[in-house]
PDB file of N, CA and C in Angstrom:
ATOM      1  N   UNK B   1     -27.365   5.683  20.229  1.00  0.00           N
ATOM      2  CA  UNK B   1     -28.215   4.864  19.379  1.00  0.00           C
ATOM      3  C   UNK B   1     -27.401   4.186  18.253  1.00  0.00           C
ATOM      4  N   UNK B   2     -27.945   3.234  18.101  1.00  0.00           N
ATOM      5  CA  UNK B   2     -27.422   2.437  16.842  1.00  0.00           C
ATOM      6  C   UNK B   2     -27.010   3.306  15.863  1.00  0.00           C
ATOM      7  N   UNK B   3     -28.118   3.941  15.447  1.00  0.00           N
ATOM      8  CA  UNK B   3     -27.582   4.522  13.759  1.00  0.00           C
ATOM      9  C   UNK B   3     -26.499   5.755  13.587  1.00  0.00           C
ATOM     10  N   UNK B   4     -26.667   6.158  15.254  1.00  0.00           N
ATOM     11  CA  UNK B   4     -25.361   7.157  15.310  1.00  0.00           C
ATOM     12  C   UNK B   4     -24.133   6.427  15.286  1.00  0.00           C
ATOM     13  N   UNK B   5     -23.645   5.280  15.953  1.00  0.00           N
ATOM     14  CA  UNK B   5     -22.765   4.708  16.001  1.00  0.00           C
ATOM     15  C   UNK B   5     -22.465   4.189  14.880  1.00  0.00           C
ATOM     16  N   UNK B   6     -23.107   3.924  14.167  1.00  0.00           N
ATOM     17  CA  UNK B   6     -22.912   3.388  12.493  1.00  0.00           C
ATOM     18  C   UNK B   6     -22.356   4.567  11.871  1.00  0.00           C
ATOM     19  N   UNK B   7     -23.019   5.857  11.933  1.00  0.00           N
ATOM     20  CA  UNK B   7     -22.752   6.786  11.104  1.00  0.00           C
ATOM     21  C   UNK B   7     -21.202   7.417  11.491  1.00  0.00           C
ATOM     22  N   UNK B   8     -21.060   7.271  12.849  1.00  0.00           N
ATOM     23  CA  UNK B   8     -19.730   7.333  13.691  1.00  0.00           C
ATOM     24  C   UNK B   8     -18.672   6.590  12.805  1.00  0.00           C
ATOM     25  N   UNK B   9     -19.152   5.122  12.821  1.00  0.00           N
ATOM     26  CA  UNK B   9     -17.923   3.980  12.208  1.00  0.00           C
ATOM     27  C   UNK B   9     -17.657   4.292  10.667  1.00  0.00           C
ATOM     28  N   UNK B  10     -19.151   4.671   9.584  1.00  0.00           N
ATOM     29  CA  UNK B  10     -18.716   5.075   8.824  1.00  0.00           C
ATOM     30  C   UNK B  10     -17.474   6.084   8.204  1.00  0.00           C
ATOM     31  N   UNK B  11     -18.030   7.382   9.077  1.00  0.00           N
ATOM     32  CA  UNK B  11     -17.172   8.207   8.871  1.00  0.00           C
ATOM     33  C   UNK B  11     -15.649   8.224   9.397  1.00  0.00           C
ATOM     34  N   UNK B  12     -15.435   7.348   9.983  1.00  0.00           N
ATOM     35  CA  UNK B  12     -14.012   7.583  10.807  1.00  0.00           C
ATOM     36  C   UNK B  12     -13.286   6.056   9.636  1.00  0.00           C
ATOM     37  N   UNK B  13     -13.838   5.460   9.165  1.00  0.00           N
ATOM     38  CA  UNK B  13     -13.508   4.627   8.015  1.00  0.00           C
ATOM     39  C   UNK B  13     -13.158   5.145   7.078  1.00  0.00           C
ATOM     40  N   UNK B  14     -13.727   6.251   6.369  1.00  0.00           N
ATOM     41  CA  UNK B  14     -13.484   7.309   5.377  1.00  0.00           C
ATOM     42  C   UNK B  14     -12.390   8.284   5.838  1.00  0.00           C
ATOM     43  N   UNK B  15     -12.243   8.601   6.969  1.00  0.00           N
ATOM     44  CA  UNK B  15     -11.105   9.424   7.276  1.00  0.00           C
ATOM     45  C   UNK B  15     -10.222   8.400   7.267  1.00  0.00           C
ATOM     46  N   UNK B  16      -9.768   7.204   7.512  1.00  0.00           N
ATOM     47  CA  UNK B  16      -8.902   6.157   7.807  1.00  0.00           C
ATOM     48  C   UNK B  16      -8.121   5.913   5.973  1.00  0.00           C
ATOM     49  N   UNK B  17      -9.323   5.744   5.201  1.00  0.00           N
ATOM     50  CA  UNK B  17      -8.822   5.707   3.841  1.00  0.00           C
ATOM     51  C   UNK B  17      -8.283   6.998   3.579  1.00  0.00           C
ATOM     52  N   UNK B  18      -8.691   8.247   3.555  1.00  0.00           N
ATOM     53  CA  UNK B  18      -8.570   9.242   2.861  1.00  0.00           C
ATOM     54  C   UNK B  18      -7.107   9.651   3.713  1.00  0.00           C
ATOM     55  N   UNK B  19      -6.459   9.576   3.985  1.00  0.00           N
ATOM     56  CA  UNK B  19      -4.930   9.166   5.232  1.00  0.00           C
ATOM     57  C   UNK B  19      -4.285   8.867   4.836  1.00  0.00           C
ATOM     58  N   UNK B  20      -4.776   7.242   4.806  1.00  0.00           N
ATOM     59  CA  UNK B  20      -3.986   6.328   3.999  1.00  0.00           C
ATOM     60  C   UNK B  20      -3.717   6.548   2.474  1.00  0.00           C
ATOM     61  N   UNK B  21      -4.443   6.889   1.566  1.00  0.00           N
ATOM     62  CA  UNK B  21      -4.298   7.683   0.170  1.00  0.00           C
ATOM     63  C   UNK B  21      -2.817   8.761   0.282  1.00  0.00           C
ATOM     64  N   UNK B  22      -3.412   9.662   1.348  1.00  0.00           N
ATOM     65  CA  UNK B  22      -2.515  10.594   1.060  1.00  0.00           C
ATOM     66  C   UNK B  22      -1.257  10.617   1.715  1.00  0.00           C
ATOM     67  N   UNK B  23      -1.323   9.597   2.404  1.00  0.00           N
ATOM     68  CA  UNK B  23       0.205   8.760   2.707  1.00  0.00           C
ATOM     69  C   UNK B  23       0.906   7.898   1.742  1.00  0.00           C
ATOM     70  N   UNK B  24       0.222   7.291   1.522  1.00  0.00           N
ATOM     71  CA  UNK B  24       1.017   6.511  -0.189  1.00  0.00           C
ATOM     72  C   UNK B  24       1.013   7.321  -1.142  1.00  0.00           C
ATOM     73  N   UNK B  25       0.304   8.481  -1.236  1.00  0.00           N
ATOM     74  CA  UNK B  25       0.594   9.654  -2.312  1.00  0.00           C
ATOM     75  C   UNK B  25       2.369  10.271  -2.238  1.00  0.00           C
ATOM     76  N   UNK B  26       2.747   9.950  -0.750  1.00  0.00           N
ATOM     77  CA  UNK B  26       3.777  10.990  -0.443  1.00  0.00           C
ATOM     78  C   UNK B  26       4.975   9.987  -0.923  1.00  0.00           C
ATOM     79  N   UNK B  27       4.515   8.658  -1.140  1.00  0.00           N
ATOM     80  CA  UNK B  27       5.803   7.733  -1.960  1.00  0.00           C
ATOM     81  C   UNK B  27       5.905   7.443  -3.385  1.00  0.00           C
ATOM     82  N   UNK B  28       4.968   8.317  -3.914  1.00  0.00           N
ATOM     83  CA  UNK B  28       4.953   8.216  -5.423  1.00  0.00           C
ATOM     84  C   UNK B  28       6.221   9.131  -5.830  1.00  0.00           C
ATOM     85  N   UNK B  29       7.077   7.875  -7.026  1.00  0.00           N
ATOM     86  CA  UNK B  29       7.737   8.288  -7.218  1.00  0.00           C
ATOM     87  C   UNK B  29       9.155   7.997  -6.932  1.00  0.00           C
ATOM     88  N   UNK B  30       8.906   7.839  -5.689  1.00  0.00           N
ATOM     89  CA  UNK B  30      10.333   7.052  -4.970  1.00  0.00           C
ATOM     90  C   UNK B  30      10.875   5.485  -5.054  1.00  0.00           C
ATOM     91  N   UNK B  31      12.001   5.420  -4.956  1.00  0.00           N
ATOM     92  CA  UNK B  31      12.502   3.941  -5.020  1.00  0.00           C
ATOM     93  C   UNK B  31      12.776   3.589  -3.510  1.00  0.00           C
ATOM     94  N   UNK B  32      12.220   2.103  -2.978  1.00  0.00           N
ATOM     95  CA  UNK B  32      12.258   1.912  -1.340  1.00  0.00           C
ATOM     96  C   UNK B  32      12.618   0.451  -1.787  1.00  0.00           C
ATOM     97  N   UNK B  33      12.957  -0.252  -0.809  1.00  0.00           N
ATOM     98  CA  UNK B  33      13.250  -1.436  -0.550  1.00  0.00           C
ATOM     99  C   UNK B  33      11.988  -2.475  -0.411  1.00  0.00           C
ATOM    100  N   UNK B  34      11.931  -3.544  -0.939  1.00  0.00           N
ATOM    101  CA  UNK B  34      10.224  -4.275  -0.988  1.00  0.00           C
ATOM    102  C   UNK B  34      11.293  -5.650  -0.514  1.00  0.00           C
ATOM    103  N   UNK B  35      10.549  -5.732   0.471  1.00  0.00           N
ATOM    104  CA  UNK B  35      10.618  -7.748   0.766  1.00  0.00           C
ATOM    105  C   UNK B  35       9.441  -8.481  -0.069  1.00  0.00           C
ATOM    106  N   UNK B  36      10.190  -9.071  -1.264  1.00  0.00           N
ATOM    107  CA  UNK B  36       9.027 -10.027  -2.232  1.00  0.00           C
ATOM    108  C   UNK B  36       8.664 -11.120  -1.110  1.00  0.00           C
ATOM    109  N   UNK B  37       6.874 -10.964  -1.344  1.00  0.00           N
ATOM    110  CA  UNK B  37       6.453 -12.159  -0.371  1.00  0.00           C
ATOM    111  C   UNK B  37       5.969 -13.364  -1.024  1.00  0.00           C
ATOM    112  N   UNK B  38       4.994 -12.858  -2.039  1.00  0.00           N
ATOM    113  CA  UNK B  38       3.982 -13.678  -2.809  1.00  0.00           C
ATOM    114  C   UNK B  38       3.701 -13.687  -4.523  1.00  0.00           C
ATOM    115  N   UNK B  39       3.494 -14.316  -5.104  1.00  0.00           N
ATOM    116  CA  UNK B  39       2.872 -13.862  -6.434  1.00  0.00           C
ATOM    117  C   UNK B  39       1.691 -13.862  -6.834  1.00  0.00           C
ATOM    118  N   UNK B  40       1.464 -12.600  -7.574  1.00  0.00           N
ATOM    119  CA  UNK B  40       0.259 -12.606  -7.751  1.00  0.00           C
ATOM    120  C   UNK B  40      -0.369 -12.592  -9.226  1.00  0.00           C
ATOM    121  N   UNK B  41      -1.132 -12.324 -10.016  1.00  0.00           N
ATOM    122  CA  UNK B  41      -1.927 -12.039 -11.511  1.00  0.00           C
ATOM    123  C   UNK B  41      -0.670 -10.671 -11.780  1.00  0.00           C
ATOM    124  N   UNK B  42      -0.519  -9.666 -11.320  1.00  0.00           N
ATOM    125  CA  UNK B  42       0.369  -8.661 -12.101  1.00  0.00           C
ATOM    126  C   UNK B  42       1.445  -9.211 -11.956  1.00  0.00           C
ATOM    127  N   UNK B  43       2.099 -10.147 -11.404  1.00  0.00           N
ATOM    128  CA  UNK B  43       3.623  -9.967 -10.709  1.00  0.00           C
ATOM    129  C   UNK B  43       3.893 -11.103  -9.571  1.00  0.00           C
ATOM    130  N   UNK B  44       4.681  -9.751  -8.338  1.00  0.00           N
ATOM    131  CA  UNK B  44       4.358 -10.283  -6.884  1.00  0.00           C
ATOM    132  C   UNK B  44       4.186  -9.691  -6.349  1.00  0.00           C
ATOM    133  N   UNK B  45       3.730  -9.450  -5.053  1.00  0.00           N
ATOM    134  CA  UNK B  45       3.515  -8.584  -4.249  1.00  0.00           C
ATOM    135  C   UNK B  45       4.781  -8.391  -3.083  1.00  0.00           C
ATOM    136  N   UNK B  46       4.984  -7.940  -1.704  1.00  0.00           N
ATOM    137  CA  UNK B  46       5.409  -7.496  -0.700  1.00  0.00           C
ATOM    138  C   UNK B  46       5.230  -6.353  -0.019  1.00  0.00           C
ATOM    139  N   UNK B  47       6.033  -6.175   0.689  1.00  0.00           N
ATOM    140  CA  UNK B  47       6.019  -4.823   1.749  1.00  0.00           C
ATOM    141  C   UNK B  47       7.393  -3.955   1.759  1.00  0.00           C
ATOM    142  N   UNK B  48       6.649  -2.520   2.302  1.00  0.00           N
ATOM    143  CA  UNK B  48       8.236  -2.303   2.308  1.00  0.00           C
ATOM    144  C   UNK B  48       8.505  -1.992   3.705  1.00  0.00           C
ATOM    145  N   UNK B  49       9.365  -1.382   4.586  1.00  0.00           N
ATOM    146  CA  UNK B  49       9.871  -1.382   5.879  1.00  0.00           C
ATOM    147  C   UNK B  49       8.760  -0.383   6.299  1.00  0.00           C
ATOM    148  N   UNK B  50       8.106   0.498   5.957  1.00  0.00           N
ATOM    149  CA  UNK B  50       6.927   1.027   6.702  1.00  0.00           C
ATOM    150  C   UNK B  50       5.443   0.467   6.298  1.00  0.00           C
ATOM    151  N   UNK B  51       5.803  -0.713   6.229  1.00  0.00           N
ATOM    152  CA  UNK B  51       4.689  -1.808   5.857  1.00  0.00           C
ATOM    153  C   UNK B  51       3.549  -1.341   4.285  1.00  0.00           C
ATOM    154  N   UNK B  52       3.848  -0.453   3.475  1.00  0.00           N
ATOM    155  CA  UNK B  52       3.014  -0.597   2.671  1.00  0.00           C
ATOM    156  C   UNK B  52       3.117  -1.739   1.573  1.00  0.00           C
ATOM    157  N   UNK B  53       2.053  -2.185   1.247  1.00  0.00           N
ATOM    158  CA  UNK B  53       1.448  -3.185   0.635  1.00  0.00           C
ATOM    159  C   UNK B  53       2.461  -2.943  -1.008  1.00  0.00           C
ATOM    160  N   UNK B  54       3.268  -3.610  -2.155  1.00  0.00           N
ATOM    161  CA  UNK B  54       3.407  -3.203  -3.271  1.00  0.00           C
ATOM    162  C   UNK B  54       3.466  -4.720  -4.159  1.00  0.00           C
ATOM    163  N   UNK B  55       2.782  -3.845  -5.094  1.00  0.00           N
ATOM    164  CA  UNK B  55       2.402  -5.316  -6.465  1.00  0.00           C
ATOM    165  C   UNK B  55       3.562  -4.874  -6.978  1.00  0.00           C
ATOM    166  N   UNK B  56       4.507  -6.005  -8.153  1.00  0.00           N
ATOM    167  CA  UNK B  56       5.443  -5.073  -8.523  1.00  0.00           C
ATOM    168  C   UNK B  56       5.718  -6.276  -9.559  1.00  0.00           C
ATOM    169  N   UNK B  57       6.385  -5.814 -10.795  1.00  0.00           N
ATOM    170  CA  UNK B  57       6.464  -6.531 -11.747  1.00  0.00           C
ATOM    171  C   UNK B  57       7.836  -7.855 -11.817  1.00  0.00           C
ATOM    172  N   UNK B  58       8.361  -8.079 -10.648  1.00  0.00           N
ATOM    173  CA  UNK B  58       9.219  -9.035 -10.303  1.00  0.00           C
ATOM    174  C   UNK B  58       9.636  -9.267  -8.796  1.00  0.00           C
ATOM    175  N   UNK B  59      11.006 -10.442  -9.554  1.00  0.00           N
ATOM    176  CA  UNK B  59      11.235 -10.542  -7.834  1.00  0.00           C
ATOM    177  C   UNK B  59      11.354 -11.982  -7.342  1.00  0.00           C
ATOM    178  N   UNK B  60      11.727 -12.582  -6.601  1.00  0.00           N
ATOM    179  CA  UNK B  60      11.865 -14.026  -6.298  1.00  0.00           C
ATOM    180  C   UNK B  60      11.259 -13.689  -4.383  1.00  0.00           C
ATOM    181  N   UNK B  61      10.432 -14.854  -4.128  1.00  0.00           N
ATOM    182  CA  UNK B  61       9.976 -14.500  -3.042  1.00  0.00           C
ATOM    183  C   UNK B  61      11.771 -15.092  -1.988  1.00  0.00           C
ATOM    184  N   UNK B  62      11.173 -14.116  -0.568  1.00  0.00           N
ATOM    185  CA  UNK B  62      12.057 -13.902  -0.160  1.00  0.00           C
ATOM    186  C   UNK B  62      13.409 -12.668   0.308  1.00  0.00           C
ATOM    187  N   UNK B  63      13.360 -12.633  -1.258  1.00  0.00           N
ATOM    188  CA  UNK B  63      14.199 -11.484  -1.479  1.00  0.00           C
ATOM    189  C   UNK B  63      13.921  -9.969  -1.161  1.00  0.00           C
ATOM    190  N   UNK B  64      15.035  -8.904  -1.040  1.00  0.00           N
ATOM    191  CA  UNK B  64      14.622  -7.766  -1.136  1.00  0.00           C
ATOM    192  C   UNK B  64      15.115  -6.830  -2.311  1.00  0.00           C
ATOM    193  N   UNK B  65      14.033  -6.062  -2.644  1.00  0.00           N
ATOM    194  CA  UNK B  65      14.598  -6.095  -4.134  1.00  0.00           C
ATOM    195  C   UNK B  65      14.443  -3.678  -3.820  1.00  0.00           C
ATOM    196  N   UNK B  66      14.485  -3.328  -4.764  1.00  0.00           N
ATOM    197  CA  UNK B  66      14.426  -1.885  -4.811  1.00  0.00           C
ATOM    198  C   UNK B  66      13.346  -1.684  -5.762  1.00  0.00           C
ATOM    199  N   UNK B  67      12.642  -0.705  -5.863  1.00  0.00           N
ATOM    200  CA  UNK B  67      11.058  -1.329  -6.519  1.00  0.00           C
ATOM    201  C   UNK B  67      10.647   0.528  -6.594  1.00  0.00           C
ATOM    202  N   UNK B  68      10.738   1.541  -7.870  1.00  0.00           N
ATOM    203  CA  UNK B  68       9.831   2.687  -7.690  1.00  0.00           C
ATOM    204  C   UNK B  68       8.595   2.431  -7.245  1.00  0.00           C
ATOM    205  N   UNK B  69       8.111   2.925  -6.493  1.00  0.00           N
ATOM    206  CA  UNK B  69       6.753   3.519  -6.392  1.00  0.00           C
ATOM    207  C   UNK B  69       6.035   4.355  -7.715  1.00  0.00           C
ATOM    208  N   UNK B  70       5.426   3.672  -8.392  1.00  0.00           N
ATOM    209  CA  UNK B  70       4.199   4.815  -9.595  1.00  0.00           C
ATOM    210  C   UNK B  70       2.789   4.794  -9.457  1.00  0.00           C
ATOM    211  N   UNK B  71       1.915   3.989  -8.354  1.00  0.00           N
ATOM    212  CA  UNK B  71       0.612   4.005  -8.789  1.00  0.00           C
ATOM    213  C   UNK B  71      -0.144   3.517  -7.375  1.00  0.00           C
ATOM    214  N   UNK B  72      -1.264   3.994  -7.129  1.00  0.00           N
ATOM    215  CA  UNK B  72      -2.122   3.465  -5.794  1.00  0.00           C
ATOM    216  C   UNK B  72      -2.739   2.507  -6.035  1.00  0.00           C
ATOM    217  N   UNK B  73      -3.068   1.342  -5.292  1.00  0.00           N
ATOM    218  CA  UNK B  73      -3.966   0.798  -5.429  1.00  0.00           C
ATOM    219  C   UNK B  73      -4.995   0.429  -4.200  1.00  0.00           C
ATOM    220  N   UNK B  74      -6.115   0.018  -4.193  1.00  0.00           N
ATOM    221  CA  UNK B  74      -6.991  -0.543  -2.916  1.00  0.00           C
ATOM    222  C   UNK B  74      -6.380  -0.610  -1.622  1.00  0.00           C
ATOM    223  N   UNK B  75      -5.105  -1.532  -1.971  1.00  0.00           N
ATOM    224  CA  UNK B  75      -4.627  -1.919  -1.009  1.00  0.00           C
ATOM    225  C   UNK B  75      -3.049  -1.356  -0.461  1.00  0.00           C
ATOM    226  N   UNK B  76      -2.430  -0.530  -1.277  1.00  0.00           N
ATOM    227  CA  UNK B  76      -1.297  -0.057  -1.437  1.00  0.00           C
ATOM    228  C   UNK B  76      -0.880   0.491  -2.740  1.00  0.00           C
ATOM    229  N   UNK B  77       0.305   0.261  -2.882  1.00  0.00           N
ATOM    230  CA  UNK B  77       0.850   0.593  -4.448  1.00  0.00           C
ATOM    231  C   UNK B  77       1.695  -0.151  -5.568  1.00  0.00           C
ATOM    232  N   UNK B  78       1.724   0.110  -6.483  1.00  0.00           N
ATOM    233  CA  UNK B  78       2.277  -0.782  -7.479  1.00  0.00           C
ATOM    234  C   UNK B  78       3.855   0.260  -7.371  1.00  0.00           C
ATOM    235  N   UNK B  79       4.454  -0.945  -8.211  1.00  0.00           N
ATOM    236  CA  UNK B  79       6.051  -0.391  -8.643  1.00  0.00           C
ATOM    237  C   UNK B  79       6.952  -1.126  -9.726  1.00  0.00           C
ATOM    238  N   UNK B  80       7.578  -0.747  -9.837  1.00  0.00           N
ATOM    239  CA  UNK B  80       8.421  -1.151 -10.847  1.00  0.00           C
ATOM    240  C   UNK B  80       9.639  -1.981 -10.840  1.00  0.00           C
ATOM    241  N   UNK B  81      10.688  -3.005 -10.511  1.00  0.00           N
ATOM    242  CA  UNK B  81      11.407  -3.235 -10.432  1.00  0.00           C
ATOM    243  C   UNK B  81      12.537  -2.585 -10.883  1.00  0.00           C
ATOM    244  N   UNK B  82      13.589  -1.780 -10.020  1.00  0.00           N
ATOM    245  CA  UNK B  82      14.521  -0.734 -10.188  1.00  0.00           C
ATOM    246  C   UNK B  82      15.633  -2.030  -9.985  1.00  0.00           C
ATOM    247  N   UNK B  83      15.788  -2.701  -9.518  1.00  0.00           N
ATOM    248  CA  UNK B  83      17.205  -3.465  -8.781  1.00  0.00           C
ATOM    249  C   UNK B  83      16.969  -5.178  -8.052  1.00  0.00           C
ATOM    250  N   UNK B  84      17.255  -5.898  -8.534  1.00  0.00           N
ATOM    251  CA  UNK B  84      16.822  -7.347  -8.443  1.00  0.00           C
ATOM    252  C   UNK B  84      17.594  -7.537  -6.931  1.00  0.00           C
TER     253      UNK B  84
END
């Protein structure tokens, strides 16, 4: 029935986030490599080689820069610029 399958998609959505949390939990802290892609209102954003999402307070797009990991967000994590 419909509303099982909803309640199905819900919950396996919530396990999907609650994963993902505690996978970007396990990079707090660390310095990784970020390919600057874009800029955004904090900064710029990019990725790093195991694709998480990072806002980060510099950076020239293009580049790859070294970036701590300190904070989660929605979509990934924020960082710091360690190395231009």
């Amino acid at each position: 029935p419909e509303h099982v399958k909803a309640e199905r998609v819900r919950r396996l959505i919530a396990l999907g986030d609650e994963l993902a949390k505690k996978y970007y939990e396990s990079f707090l802290g660390k310095t990784v490599s970020v390919l600057v892609e874009d800029p955004a209102p904090e900064g710029m954003t990019g990725y790093t080689p195991e694709y998480i999402h990072v806002v980060m307070n510099g950076g020239k797009t293009g580049q790859v820069v070294k970036v701590q990991l300190d904070g989660l967000t929605d979509e990934g994590m924020t960082g710091k610029l360690v190395e231009p």
